[in-house]
């Protein structure tokens, strides 16, 4: 019998960590209707390093504030035309990064786009969730809720806080 890794239970919104991008917390909308995942990115521009294409971009991981913005650089793994929720097609850069939900982590593909008008700075689509999670659309923050003070601490200290076992309301 083949080994099946455990799956993480997620609600329709969760706090995620993107350690390779140095983002200790970002609220993600879990959207099984979307194939691809997306993160809010601005100031997107490309550069070449060692004959490979990289993308340099800024992430404002918390809605309604630019206080904790992160400047990121990642290898471009693809460029894809993605249809957004309004039905408009957009050419986006695709990167690989590590996502951590609760105590579990795995690599995902994520597209870069302007999600400023959206409530959530990140959307987790079914490709990122497949094989790693079970979704309960009637729940939220199955992997822990962060308080404002937790977020302030995460973004002002160099350590990262695990969502499991920490303070919640």
GROMACS .gro file of C-alpha atoms in nm:
model
  169
    1UNK     CA    1   0.000   0.000   0.000
    2UNK     CA    2   0.138   0.341  -0.099
    3UNK     CA    3   0.198   0.605   0.166
    4UNK     CA    4  -0.058   0.885   0.161
    5UNK     CA    5   0.059   1.205   0.330
    6UNK     CA    6  -0.184   1.365   0.574
    7UNK     CA    7  -0.407   1.644   0.449
    8UNK     CA    8  -0.469   1.975   0.619
    9UNK     CA    9  -0.827   2.087   0.688
   10UNK     CA   10  -0.896   2.435   0.553
   11UNK     CA   11  -1.197   2.662   0.561
   12UNK     CA   12  -1.293   2.912   0.292
   13UNK     CA   13  -1.039   3.156   0.433
   14UNK     CA   14  -0.709   3.083   0.607
   15UNK     CA   15  -0.391   3.253   0.722
   16UNK     CA   16  -0.095   3.125   0.522
   17UNK     CA   17   0.279   3.173   0.545
   18UNK     CA   18   0.505   3.208   0.239
   19UNK     CA   19   0.848   3.153   0.397
   20UNK     CA   20   1.055   3.176   0.076
   21UNK     CA   21   0.904   3.520   0.009
   22UNK     CA   22   0.954   3.621   0.376
   23UNK     CA   23   0.578   3.670   0.421
   24UNK     CA   24   0.491   3.543   0.769
   25UNK     CA   25   0.115   3.586   0.728
   26UNK     CA   26  -0.127   3.656   0.446
   27UNK     CA   27  -0.500   3.596   0.449
   28UNK     CA   28  -0.595   3.367   0.162
   29UNK     CA   29  -0.934   3.298   0.013
   30UNK     CA   30  -0.969   2.929  -0.064
   31UNK     CA   31  -1.131   2.908  -0.406
   32UNK     CA   32  -1.182   2.560  -0.553
   33UNK     CA   33  -1.355   2.723  -0.849
   34UNK     CA   34  -1.025   2.882  -0.950
   35UNK     CA   35  -0.761   2.663  -1.114
   36UNK     CA   36  -0.461   2.883  -1.041
   37UNK     CA   37  -0.351   3.069  -0.729
   38UNK     CA   38  -0.274   3.440  -0.723
   39UNK     CA   39  -0.107   3.692  -0.496
   40UNK     CA   40  -0.137   4.068  -0.495
   41UNK     CA   41   0.178   4.212  -0.648
   42UNK     CA   42   0.277   4.559  -0.764
   43UNK     CA   43   0.587   4.721  -0.914
   44UNK     CA   44   0.641   4.404  -1.118
   45UNK     CA   45   0.947   4.401  -1.341
   46UNK     CA   46   1.177   4.135  -1.479
   47UNK     CA   47   1.552   4.090  -1.469
   48UNK     CA   48   1.798   3.832  -1.595
   49UNK     CA   49   2.038   3.647  -1.367
   50UNK     CA   50   2.260   3.362  -1.485
   51UNK     CA   51   2.066   3.344  -1.813
   52UNK     CA   52   1.737   3.292  -1.630
   53UNK     CA   53   1.435   3.521  -1.608
   54UNK     CA   54   1.343   3.652  -1.263
   55UNK     CA   55   1.064   3.878  -1.150
   56UNK     CA   56   1.102   4.150  -0.889
   57UNK     CA   57   0.780   4.265  -0.720
   58UNK     CA   58   0.626   4.417  -0.410
   59UNK     CA   59   0.365   4.243  -0.195
   60UNK     CA   60   0.142   4.426   0.047
   61UNK     CA   61   0.022   4.119   0.237
   62UNK     CA   62  -0.228   4.293   0.464
   63UNK     CA   63  -0.542   4.455   0.326
   64UNK     CA   64  -0.590   4.829   0.381
   65UNK     CA   65  -0.226   4.900   0.473
   66UNK     CA   66   0.106   4.929   0.296
   67UNK     CA   67   0.294   4.944   0.627
   68UNK     CA   68   0.429   4.589   0.603
   69UNK     CA   69   0.511   4.561   0.234
   70UNK     CA   70   0.768   4.305   0.124
   71UNK     CA   71   0.995   4.333  -0.179
   72UNK     CA   72   1.043   3.990  -0.338
   73UNK     CA   73   1.241   3.831  -0.620
   74UNK     CA   74   1.161   3.491  -0.769
   75UNK     CA   75   1.246   3.278  -1.069
   76UNK     CA   76   0.981   3.297  -1.341
   77UNK     CA   77   0.865   2.943  -1.420
   78UNK     CA   78   0.603   3.040  -1.678
   79UNK     CA   79   0.387   3.314  -1.821
   80UNK     CA   80   0.019   3.231  -1.857
   81UNK     CA   81  -0.297   3.395  -1.972
   82UNK     CA   82  -0.542   3.377  -1.683
   83UNK     CA   83  -0.907   3.475  -1.686
   84UNK     CA   84  -0.985   3.682  -1.375
   85UNK     CA   85  -1.312   3.682  -1.181
   86UNK     CA   86  -1.446   3.956  -1.409
   87UNK     CA   87  -1.388   3.737  -1.715
   88UNK     CA   88  -1.096   3.946  -1.846
   89UNK     CA   89  -0.783   3.770  -1.972
   90UNK     CA   90  -0.447   3.880  -1.834
   91UNK     CA   91  -0.092   3.761  -1.904
   92UNK     CA   92   0.072   3.685  -1.569
   93UNK     CA   93   0.411   3.573  -1.442
   94UNK     CA   94   0.408   3.239  -1.260
   95UNK     CA   95   0.648   3.156  -0.976
   96UNK     CA   96   0.699   2.860  -0.745
   97UNK     CA   97   0.705   2.918  -0.372
   98UNK     CA   98   0.651   2.730  -0.049
   99UNK     CA   99   0.319   2.767   0.134
  100UNK     CA  100   0.266   2.678   0.497
  101UNK     CA  101  -0.082   2.616   0.633
  102UNK     CA  102  -0.075   2.517   0.999
  103UNK     CA  103   0.205   2.266   1.043
  104UNK     CA  104   0.211   2.146   0.682
  105UNK     CA  105   0.401   2.299   0.392
  106UNK     CA  106   0.438   2.226   0.022
  107UNK     CA  107   0.538   2.396  -0.302
  108UNK     CA  108   0.277   2.579  -0.510
  109UNK     CA  109   0.260   2.775  -0.832
  110UNK     CA  110   0.128   3.125  -0.791
  111UNK     CA  111   0.057   3.403  -1.038
  112UNK     CA  112   0.135   3.769  -0.980
  113UNK     CA  113  -0.145   4.021  -1.032
  114UNK     CA  114  -0.297   4.338  -0.895
  115UNK     CA  115  -0.558   4.225  -0.640
  116UNK     CA  116  -0.587   4.570  -0.482
  117UNK     CA  117  -0.963   4.598  -0.537
  118UNK     CA  118  -1.016   4.248  -0.393
  119UNK     CA  119  -1.080   4.172  -0.027
  120UNK     CA  120  -0.814   3.900  -0.014
  121UNK     CA  121  -0.448   3.957  -0.104
  122UNK     CA  122  -0.413   3.592  -0.198
  123UNK     CA  123  -0.633   3.337  -0.369
  124UNK     CA  124  -0.555   2.966  -0.333
  125UNK     CA  125  -0.689   2.770  -0.629
  126UNK     CA  126  -0.754   2.401  -0.665
  127UNK     CA  127  -0.413   2.319  -0.823
  128UNK     CA  128  -0.238   2.438  -0.505
  129UNK     CA  129  -0.481   2.253  -0.278
  130UNK     CA  130  -0.496   1.923  -0.467
  131UNK     CA  131  -0.348   1.635  -0.271
  132UNK     CA  132  -0.264   1.851   0.029
  133UNK     CA  133  -0.591   1.966   0.178
  134UNK     CA  134  -0.956   1.899   0.251
  135UNK     CA  135  -1.181   2.205   0.221
  136UNK     CA  136  -1.479   2.269   0.448
  137UNK     CA  137  -1.651   2.572   0.290
  138UNK     CA  138  -1.861   2.624   0.603
  139UNK     CA  139  -1.557   2.702   0.819
  140UNK     CA  140  -1.290   2.971   0.842
  141UNK     CA  141  -0.942   2.974   0.997
  142UNK     CA  142  -0.924   2.600   1.063
  143UNK     CA  143  -0.546   2.647   1.091
  144UNK     CA  144  -0.567   2.933   1.338
  145UNK     CA  145  -0.680   3.293   1.350
  146UNK     CA  146  -0.428   3.572   1.396
  147UNK     CA  147  -0.506   3.872   1.608
  148UNK     CA  148  -0.392   4.223   1.514
  149UNK     CA  149  -0.121   4.204   1.782
  150UNK     CA  150   0.001   3.872   1.634
  151UNK     CA  151   0.030   4.031   1.290
  152UNK     CA  152   0.216   4.332   1.428
  153UNK     CA  153   0.456   4.097   1.604
  154UNK     CA  154   0.508   3.884   1.293
  155UNK     CA  155   0.589   4.183   1.076
  156UNK     CA  156   0.812   4.364   1.325
  157UNK     CA  157   1.026   4.070   1.441
  158UNK     CA  158   1.254   3.845   1.243
  159UNK     CA  159   1.110   3.522   1.381
  160UNK     CA  160   0.798   3.358   1.243
  161UNK     CA  161   0.502   3.250   1.448
  162UNK     CA  162   0.340   2.915   1.390
  163UNK     CA  163  -0.037   2.944   1.349
  164UNK     CA  164  -0.103   2.620   1.535
  165UNK     CA  165  -0.105   2.660   1.911
  166UNK     CA  166  -0.086   3.039   1.915
  167UNK     CA  167  -0.339   3.291   2.044
  168UNK     CA  168  -0.670   3.322   1.860
  169UNK     CA  169  -1.016   3.462   1.912
   0.00000   0.00000   0.00000
